[in-house]
XYZ file of C-alpha atoms in Angstrom:
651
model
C -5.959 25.119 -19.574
C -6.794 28.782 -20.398
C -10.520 29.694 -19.354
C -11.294 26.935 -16.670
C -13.298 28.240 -14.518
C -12.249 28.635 -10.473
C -14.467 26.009 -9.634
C -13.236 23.566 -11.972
C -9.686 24.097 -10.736
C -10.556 23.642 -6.944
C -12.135 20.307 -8.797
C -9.197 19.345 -10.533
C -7.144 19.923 -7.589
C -9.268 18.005 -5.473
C -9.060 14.805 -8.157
C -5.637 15.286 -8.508
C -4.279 15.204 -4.714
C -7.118 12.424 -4.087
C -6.404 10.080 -7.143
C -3.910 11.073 -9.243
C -4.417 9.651 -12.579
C -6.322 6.692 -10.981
C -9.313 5.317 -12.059
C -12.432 6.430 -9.463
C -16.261 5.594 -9.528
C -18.357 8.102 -10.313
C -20.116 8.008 -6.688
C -16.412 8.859 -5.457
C -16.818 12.442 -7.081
C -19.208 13.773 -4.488
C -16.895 13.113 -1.814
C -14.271 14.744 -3.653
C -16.267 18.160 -3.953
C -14.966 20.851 -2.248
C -16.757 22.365 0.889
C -17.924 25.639 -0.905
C -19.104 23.590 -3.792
C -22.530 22.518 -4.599
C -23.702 19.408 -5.928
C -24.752 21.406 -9.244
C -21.334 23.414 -9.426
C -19.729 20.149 -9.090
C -21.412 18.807 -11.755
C -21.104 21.384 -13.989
C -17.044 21.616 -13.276
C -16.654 17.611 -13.856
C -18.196 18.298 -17.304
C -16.056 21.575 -17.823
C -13.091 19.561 -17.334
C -14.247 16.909 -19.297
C -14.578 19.132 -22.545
C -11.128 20.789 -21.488
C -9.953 17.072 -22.207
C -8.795 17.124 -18.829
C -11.363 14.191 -17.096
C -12.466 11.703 -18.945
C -15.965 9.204 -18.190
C -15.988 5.488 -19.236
C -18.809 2.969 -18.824
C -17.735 -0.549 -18.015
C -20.211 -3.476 -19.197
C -22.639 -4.024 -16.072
C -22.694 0.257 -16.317
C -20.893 1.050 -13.999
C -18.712 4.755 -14.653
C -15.711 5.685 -13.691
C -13.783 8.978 -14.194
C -9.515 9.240 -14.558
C -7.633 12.318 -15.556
C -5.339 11.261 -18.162
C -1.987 10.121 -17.340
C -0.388 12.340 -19.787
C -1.888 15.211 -18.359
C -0.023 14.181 -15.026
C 3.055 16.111 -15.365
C 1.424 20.030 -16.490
C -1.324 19.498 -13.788
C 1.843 18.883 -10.708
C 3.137 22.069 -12.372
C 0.269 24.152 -12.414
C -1.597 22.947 -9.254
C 0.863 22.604 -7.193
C 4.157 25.103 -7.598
C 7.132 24.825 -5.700
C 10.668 26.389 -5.149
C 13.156 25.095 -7.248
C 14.452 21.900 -6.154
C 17.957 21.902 -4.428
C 20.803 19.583 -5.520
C 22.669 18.035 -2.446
C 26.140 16.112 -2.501
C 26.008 12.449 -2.167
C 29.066 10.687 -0.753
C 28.805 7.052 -1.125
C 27.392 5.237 -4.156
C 24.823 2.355 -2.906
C 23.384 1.291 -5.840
C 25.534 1.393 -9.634
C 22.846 1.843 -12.657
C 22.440 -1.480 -13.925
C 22.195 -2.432 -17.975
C 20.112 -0.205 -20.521
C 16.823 -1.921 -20.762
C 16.735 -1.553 -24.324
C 19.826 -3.112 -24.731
C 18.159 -6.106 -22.695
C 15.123 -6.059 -25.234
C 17.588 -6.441 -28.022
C 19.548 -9.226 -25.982
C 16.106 -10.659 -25.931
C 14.914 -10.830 -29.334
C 18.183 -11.967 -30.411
C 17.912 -14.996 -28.523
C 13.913 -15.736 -29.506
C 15.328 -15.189 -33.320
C 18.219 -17.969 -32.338
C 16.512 -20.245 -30.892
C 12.983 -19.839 -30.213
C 10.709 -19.670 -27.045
C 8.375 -22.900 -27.742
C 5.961 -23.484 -25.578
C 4.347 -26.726 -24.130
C 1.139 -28.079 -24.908
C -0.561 -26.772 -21.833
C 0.799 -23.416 -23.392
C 3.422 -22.787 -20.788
C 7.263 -22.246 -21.768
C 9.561 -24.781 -22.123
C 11.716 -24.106 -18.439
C 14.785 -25.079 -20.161
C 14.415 -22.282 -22.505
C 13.372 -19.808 -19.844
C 16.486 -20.652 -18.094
C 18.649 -19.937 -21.331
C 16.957 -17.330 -21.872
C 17.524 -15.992 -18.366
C 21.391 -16.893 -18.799
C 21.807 -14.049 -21.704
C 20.157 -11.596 -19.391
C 22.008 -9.516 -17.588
C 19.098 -7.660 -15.674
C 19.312 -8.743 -11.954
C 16.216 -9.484 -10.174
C 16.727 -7.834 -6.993
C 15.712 -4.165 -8.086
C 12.966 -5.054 -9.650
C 11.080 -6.578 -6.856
C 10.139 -3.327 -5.616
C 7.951 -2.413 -8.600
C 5.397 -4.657 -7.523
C 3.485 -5.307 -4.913
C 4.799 -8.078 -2.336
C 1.941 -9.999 -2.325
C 1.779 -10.537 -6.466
C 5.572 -11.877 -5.925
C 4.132 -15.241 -5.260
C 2.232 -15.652 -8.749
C 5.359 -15.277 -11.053
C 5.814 -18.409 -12.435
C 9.562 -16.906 -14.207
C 12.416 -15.441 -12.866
C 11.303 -11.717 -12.623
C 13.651 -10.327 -15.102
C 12.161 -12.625 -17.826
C 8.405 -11.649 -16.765
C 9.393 -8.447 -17.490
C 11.358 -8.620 -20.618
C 8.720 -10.596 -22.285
C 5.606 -8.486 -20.906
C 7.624 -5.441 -22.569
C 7.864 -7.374 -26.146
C 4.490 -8.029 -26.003
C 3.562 -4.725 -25.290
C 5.858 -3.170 -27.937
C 4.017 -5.822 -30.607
C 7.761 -7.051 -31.507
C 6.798 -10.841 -30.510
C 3.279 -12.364 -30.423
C 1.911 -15.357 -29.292
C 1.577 -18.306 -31.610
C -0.133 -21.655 -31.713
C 3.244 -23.362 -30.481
C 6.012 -20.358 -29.987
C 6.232 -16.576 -28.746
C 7.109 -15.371 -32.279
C 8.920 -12.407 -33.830
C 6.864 -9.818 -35.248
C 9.322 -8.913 -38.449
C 7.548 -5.438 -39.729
C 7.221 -4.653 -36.198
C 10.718 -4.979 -35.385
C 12.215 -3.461 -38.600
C 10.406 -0.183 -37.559
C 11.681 -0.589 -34.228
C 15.582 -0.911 -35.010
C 15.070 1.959 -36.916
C 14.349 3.887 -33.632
C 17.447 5.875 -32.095
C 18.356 4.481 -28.836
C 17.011 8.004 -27.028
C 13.830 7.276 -28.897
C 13.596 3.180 -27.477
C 14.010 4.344 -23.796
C 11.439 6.864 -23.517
C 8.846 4.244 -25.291
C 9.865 1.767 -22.827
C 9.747 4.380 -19.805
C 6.062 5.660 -21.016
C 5.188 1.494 -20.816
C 7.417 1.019 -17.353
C 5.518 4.416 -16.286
C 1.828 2.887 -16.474
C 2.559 -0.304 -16.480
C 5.190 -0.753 -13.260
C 5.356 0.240 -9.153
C 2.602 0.427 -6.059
C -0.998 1.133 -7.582
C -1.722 3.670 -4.924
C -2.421 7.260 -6.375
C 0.648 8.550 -3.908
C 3.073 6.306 -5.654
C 1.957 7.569 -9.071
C 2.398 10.802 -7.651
C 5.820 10.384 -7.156
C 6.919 8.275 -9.814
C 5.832 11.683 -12.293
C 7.357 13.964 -10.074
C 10.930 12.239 -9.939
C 10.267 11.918 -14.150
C 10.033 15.850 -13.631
C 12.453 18.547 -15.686
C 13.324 19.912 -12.112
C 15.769 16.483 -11.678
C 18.261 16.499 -14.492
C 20.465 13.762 -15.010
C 24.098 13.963 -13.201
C 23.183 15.537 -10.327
C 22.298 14.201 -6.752
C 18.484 14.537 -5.034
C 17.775 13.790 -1.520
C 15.062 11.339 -1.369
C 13.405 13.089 1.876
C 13.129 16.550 -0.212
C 10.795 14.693 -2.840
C 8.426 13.421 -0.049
C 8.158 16.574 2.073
C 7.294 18.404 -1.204
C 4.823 15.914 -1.814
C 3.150 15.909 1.818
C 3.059 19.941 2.055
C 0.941 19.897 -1.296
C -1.320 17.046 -0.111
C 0.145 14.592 -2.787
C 0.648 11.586 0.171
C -2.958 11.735 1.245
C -3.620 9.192 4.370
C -0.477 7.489 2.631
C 1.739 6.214 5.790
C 5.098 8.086 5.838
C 7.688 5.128 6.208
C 5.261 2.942 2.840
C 5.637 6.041 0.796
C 9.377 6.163 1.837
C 9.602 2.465 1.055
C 7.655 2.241 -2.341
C 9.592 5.646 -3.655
C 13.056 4.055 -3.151
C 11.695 0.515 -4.622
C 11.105 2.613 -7.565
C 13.892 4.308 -7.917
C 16.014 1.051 -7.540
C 13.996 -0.698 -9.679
C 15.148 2.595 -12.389
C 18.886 1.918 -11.876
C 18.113 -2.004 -12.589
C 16.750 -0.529 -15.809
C 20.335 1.475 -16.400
C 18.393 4.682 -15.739
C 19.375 6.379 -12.111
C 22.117 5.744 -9.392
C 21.196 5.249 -5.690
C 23.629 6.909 -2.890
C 23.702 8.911 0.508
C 24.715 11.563 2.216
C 26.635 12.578 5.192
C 24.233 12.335 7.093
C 22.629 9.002 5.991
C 19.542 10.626 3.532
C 18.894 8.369 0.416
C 19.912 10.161 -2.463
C 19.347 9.599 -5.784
C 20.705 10.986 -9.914
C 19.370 10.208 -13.278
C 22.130 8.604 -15.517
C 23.100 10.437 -18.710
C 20.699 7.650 -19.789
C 17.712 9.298 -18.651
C 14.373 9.199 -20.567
C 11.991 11.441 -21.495
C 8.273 11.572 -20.452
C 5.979 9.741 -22.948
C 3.824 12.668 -24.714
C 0.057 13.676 -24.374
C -2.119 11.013 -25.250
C 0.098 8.030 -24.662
C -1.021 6.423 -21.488
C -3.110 3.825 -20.883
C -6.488 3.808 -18.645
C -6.243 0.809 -16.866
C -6.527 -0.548 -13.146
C -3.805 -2.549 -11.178
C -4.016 -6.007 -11.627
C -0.520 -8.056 -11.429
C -2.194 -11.772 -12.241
C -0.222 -13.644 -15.081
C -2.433 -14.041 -18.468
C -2.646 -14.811 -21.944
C -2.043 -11.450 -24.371
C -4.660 -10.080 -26.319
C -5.278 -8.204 -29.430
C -4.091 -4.545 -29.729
C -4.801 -1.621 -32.020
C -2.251 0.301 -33.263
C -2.229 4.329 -32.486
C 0.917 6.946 -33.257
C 3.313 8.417 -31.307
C 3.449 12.078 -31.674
C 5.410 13.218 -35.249
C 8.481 14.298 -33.464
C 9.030 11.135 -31.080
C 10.112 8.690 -34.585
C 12.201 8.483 -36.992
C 12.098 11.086 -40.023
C 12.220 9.826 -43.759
C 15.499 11.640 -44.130
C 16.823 10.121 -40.847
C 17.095 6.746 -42.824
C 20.384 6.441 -44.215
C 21.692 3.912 -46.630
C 23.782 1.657 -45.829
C 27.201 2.713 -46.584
C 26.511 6.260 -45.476
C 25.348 4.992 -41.815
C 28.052 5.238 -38.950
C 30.258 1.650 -38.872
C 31.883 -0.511 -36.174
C 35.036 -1.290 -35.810
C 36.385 -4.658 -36.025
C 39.556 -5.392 -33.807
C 42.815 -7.239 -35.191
C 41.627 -10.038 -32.065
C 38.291 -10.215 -33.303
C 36.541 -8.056 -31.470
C 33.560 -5.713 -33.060
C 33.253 -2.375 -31.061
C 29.874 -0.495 -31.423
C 29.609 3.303 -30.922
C 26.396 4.486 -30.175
C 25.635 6.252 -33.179
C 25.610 2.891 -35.203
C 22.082 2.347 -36.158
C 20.229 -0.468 -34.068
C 19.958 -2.354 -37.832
C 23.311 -2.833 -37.914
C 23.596 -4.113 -34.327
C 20.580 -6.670 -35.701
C 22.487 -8.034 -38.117
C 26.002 -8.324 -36.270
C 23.773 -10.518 -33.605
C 23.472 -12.759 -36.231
C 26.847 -13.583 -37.302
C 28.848 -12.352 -33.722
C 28.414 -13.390 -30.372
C 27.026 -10.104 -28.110
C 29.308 -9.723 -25.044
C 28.024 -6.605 -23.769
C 25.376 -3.868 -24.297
C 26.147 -1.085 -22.015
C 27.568 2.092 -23.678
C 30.170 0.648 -26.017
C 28.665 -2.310 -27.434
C 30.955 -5.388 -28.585
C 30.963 -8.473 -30.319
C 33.274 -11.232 -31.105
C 33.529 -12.563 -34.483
C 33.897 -16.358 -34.083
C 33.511 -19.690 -36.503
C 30.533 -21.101 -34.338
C 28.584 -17.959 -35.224
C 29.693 -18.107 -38.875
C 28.221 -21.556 -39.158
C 25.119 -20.667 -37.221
C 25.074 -17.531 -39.436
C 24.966 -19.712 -42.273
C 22.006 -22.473 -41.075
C 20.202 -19.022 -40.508
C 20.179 -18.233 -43.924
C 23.600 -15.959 -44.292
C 25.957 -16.953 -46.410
C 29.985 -17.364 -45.144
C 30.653 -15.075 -47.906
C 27.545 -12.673 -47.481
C 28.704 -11.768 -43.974
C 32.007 -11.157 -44.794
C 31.039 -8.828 -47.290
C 28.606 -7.324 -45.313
C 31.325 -6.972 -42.603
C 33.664 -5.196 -44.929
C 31.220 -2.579 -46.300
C 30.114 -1.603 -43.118
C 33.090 -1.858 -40.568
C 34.816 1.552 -40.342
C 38.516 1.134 -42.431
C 37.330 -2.224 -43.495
C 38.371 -5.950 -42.262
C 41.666 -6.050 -41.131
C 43.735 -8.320 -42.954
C 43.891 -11.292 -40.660
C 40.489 -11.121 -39.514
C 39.617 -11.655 -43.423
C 42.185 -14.274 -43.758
C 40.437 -16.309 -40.836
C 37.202 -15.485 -41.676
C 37.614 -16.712 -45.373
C 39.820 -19.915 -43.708
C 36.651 -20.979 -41.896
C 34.291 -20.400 -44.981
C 36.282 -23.302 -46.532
C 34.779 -25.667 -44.287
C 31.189 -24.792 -44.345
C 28.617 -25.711 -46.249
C 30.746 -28.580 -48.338
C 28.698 -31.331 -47.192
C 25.044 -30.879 -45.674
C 22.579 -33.429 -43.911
C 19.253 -34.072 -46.101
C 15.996 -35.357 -45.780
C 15.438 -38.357 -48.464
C 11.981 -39.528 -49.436
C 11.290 -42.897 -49.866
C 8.852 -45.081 -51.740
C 8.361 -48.171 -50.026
C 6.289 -51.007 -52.341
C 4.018 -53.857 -50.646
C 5.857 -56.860 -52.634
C 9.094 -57.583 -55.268
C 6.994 -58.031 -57.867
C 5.518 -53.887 -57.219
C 9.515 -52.886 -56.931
C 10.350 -54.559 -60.334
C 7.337 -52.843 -61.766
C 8.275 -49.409 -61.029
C 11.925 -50.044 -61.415
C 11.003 -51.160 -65.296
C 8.965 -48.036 -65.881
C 10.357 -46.324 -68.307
C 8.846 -42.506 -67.123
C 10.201 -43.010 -63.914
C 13.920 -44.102 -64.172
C 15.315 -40.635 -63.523
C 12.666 -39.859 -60.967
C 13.905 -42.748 -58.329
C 16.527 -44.464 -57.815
C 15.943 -48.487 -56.209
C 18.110 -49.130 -53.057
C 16.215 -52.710 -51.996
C 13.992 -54.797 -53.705
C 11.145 -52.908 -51.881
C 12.777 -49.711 -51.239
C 13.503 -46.444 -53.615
C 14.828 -42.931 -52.857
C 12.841 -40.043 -55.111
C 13.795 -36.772 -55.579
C 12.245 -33.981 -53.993
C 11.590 -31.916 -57.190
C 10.419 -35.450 -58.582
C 7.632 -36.013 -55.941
C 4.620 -34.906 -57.889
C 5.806 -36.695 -61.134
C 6.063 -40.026 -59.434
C 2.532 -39.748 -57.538
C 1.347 -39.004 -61.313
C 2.713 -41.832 -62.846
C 2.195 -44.116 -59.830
C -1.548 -43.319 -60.041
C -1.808 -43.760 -63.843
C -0.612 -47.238 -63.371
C -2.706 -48.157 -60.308
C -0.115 -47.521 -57.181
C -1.037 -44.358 -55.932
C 0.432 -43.204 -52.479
C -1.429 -41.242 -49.776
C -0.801 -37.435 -50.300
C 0.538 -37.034 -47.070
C 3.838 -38.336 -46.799
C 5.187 -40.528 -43.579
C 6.654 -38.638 -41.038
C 7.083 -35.545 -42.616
C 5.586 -32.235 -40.395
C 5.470 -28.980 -41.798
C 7.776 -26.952 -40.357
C 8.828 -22.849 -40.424
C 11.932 -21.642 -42.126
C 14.886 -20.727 -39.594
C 16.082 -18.103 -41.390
C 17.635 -14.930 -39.215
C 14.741 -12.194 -39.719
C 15.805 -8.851 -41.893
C 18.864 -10.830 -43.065
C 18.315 -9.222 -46.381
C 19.268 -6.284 -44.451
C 16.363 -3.331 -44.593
C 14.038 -1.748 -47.608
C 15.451 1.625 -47.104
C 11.919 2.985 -48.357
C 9.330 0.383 -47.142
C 10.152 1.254 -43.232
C 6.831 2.421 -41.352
C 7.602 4.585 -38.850
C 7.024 2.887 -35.501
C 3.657 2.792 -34.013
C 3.321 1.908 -30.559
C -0.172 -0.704 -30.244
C -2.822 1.437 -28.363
C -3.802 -1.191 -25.272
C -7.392 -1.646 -25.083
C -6.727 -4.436 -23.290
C -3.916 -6.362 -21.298
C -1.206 -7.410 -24.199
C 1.549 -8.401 -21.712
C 1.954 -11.059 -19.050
C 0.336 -9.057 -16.199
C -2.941 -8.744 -16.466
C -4.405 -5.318 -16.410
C -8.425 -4.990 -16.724
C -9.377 -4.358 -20.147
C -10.434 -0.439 -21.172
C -13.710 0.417 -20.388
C -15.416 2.155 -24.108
C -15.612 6.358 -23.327
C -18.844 7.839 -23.138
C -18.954 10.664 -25.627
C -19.562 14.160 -24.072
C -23.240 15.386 -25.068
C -22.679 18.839 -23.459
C -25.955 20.486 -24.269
C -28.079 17.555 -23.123
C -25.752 16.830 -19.877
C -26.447 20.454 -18.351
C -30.087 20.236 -19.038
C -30.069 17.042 -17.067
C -28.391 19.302 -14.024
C -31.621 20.883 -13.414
C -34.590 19.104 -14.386
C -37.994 19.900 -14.466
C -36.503 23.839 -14.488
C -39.479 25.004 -16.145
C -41.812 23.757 -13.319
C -40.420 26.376 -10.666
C -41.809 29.281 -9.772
C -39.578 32.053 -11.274
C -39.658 34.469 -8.481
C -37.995 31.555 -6.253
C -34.837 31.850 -8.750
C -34.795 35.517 -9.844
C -36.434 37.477 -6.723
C -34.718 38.356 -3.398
C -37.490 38.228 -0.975
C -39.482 36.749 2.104
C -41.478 34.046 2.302
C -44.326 32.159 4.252
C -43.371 29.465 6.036
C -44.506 26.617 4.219
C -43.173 28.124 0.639
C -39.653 28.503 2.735
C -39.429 25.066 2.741
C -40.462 23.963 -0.763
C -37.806 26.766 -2.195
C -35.095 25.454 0.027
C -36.682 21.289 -0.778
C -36.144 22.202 -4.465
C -32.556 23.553 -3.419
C -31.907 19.839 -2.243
C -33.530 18.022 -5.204
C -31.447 20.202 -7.471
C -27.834 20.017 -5.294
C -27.858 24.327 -5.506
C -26.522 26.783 -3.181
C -29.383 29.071 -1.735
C -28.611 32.921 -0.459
C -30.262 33.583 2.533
C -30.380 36.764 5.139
C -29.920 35.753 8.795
C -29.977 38.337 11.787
C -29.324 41.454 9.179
C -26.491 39.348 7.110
C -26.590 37.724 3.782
C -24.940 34.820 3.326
C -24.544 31.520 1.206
C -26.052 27.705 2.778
C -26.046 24.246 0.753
C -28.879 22.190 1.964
C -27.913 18.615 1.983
C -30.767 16.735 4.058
C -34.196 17.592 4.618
C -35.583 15.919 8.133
C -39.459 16.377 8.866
C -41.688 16.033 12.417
C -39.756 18.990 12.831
C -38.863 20.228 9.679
C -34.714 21.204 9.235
C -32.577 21.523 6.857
C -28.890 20.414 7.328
C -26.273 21.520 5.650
C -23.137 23.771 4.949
C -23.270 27.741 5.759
C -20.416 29.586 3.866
C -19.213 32.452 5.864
C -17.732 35.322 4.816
C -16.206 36.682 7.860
C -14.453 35.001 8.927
C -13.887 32.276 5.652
C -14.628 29.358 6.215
C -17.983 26.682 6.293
C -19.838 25.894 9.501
C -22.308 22.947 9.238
C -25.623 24.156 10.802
C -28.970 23.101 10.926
C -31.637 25.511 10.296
C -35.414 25.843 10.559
C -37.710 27.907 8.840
C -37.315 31.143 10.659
C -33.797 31.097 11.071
C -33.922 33.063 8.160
C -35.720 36.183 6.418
C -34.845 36.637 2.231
C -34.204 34.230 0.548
C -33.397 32.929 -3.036
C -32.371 30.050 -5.097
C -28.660 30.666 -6.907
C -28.444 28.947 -10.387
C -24.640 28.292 -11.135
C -24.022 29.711 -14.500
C -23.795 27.112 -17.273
C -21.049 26.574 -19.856
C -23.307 26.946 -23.011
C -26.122 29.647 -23.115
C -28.616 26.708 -23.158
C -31.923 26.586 -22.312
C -31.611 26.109 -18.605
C -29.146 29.033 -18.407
């Protein structure tokens, strides 16, 4: 932010205490200008910021604008518009509200379940509510804390239990499931890249998306909800709620925001954080809310990851997205990618129990989903190693034998006996006898069976079960339509009662392609790709900076010189076309009133008799004194260009 100019700052501020990193029409940024500002100065500081990268313009389709300082650029701006003492830690006495489970363990619990068994939907599109409810039975996200991350009245519109809505918008967002014609749908590149993703690297994704995506839409709540995310709260230690606000009112950060809402929608927030596993609610001696960051904490998303988007909480159908980057340092290096049997293990318990530390890699966890039941997901991670998930592990497409092998490579001092003994034990039972779809020929008379029965090309093809009725071999299918045609007894090609169907198979089971991983990209939202509905990105206007200060003062050339560059007196009547021109063009004008010069902005020109209106910037004392003024209130006079950016023509 080195060489903004002072104007642009008291700009900036002004944006920033008003509307955060809101969305705002461009008719909004004249009431934001600050009193010793011009029109022109403002003009020319909303473009200075917007080549600093610090404001951006959009156009939406009916052309309407809008300008938003970038929610990245959130957190630098609170520190260099608005310092403070460093914040004071307080003791907190009684715990009111335990962190709750990692969310990203929830995501995982999530996906594991779609991968089991699906999330089909109905053919008005909805989800099946059975499945909803199973899928709400894994979960172990409660729904109370997140209530207050969105406003009361959108409560009413959630057609899930909360928890689910949330889950699933997340997924979506993420790109690990999509939509389908008949199913929600795992996305299996997308996800590979993901479990590739240290668990420190999953929760600050997620908090970026929770960040832009999550709590009251006013510009004070957004205020807050970046200054809690703040370096100045580390995790562990205790924060009185009241210390936040009172910082927050002294800089102008509430606005006309009421006390007791802000109050209200900054401890919804925070609650809603320990249902995510990420802070602890408590209180003091004295009753203040309190609050601490677990050891869980995540980090601020980086420059250039948030979304420009307004607040809209209505339930739709996800769109397409566009992939963009994180920053180099936020994934997963090449080197970071460990084979197999160098990557930390579990443990497997004599009683059948699989402990997870939390350096095993999120792969591993993947695949133990598939063949162990997932009891919890908190800091140690365990699973239970049981025959109903061996024979599910095997209808998903892993072998009794593969697991157990995969089990013993990976587990940290191998299988222990017993647990091998059993596990092989129960191998003996599967997969000896399997249920299988038969085709069948069915003929129109006797006479047709005996036909085909004496054809000599087709007796090891079929084999005849009733005088009308044959069995044929799958791999025989095509060679019996050939020969049935070539002697006049073609079948249809589509074959009764059979539906095309997708394979079952547990995704990655072949483990992962150690050297084909993409590092994860989160998809860039252009539009709403979750369940809420957020209104879709309006296209940027592209800064033209030349061209956009020319169009500050037009018709430039057309003025008298002497009005801009001469300090003098004037008649009457030229008086009031310098200071008319002042209007037309938004610019300050110095004039020289009873033997002292001083600064006025003319806002409004009435005539029968002619005034001028407007602000007069004192110097002693400081301040701005709104006046109105008739041509000989003043002597001297002279127009006051504001210097441009660019030595352009204008300048």
């Amino acid at each position: 932010m080195n060489g903004i100019t002072a104007e642009a700052l008291l700009v900036l501020q002004k944006i920033v205490k008003a509307c955060a990193a809101r969305p705002f029409a461009e008719a909004q940024a004249e009431q934001l200008c600050p009193a010793a500002l011009c029109r022109a100065e403002l003009q020319l500081a909303l473009l200075e910021l917007r080549e600093a990268g610090l404001l951006e313009l959009r156009q939406k389709l009916w052309g309407e604008r809008l300008y938003q300082i970038p929610e990245s650029h959130l957190p630098p701006l609170h520190r260099m518009l608005f310092p403070h003492e460093p914040v004071q830690a307080v003791n907190a006495i009684k715990m009111d509200k335990e962190a709750g489970p990692e969310l990203s363990g929830e995501l995982f619990r999530a996906l594991a379940f779609i991968a089991e068994e699906g999330l089909p939907l109905t053919a008005k599109g909805a989800i099946h509510k059975k499945n909803i409810n199973r899928l709400s039975a894994c979960l172990t996200l409660p729904e109370e804390p997140l209530k207050g991350l969105f406003p009361a009245a959108q409560q009413e519109v959630y057609p899930f239990p909360l928890p689910v809505m949330v889950i699933l918008d997340l997924l979506l967002c993420l790109g690990l499931v999509r939509r389908g014609d008949s199913a929600y749908l795992l996305e299996t590149e997308m996800l590979e890249s993901w479990l590739h993703l240290s668990g420190k690297q999953m929760s600050s994704l997620l908090y970026g998306l929770v960040l832009c995506r999550y709590g009251q839409p006013d510009p004070a709540g957004q205020h807050f909800r970046y200054l809690v995310s703040s370096a100045d709260y580390p995790p562990g230690m205790w924060f009185a709620l009241r210390d936040i606000l009172e910082r927050m009112l002294g800089a102008g950060l509430a606005q006309d925001q009421d006390t007791a809402a802000l109050e209200a929608s900054a401890r919804g927030w925070l609650t809603g954080l320990a249902g995510f596993g990420w802070c602890e609610l408590g209180s003091s001696e004295d009753g203040a809310v309190c609050f601490r960051w677990t050891a869980a904490r995540p980090q601020l998303p980086p420059i250039g990851a948030a979304a420009f988007s307004s607040r809209s909480i209505d339930v739709q159908e996800p769109a397409d997205v566009m992939e963009g980057s994180l920053e180099q340092e936020d994934l997963p290096q090449q080197d970071e990618f460990r084979q197999a049997s160098d990557s930390p293990g579990f443990i497997v318990q004599p009683d059948f129990e699989v402990l997870v530390p939390a350096e095993c890699p999120y792969s591993h966890r993947w695949l133990l989903a598939g063949c162990a039941e997932l009891q919890h997901s908190d800091d140690l991670w365990s699973y239970r190693l049981t025959r109903e998930k061996l024979e599910s592990a095997a209808e998903q497409g892993m072998s009794p034998e593969a697991v157990i092998s995969w089990l013993a490579a990976h587990a940290r001092g191998g299988l222990p006996a017993q647990v091998e003994l059993s596990l092989r034990q129960w191998c003996k039972g599967i997969g000896r006898t399997e249920l299988a779809e038969a085709i069948l020929l069915a003929c129109r008379s006797e006479a047709d069976g005996n036909d085909i029965a004496a054809h000599p090309r087709l007796s090891g093809l079929l084999a005849r079960i009733g005088p009308l009725h044959f069995i044929v071999r799958s791999e025989g299918v095509e060679a019996v339509r050939k020969e049935l045609g070539a002697a006049g007894m073609a079948p249809p090609k589509r074959i009764a009662g059979q539906e095309a169907q997708p394979g079952r198979d547990w995704p990655l089971v072949n483990g992962s392609r150690t050297g084909d991983i993409a590092a994860y990209a989160l998809p860039v939202h252009r539009q709403a790709t979750g369940l809420f509905a957020f209104a879709p990105v309006p296209p940027l206007i592209p800064l033209n900076l030349h061209a956009t200060e020319e169009a500050v003062l037009t018709g430039l050339a057309a003025v008298p010189q002497m009005w801009i560059k001469q300090w003098r007196k004037y008649h009457a009547t030229t008086a009031q076309k310098v200071m008319e021109q002042a209007v037309e063009w938004g610019v300050k004008v110095r004039l020289s009133m009873e033997g002292e010069v001083c600064e006025f902005i003319p806002a409004r020109i009435s005539r029968n008799p002619w005034e001028v209106q407007g602000a007069l910037l004192l110097a002693k004392p400081d301040r701005v004194q709104e006046v109105r003024l008739n041509a000989a209130d003043w002597q001297e006079m002279q127009l006051m260009i504001p210097k441009m950016r660019r030595n352009s023509s204008s300048a």
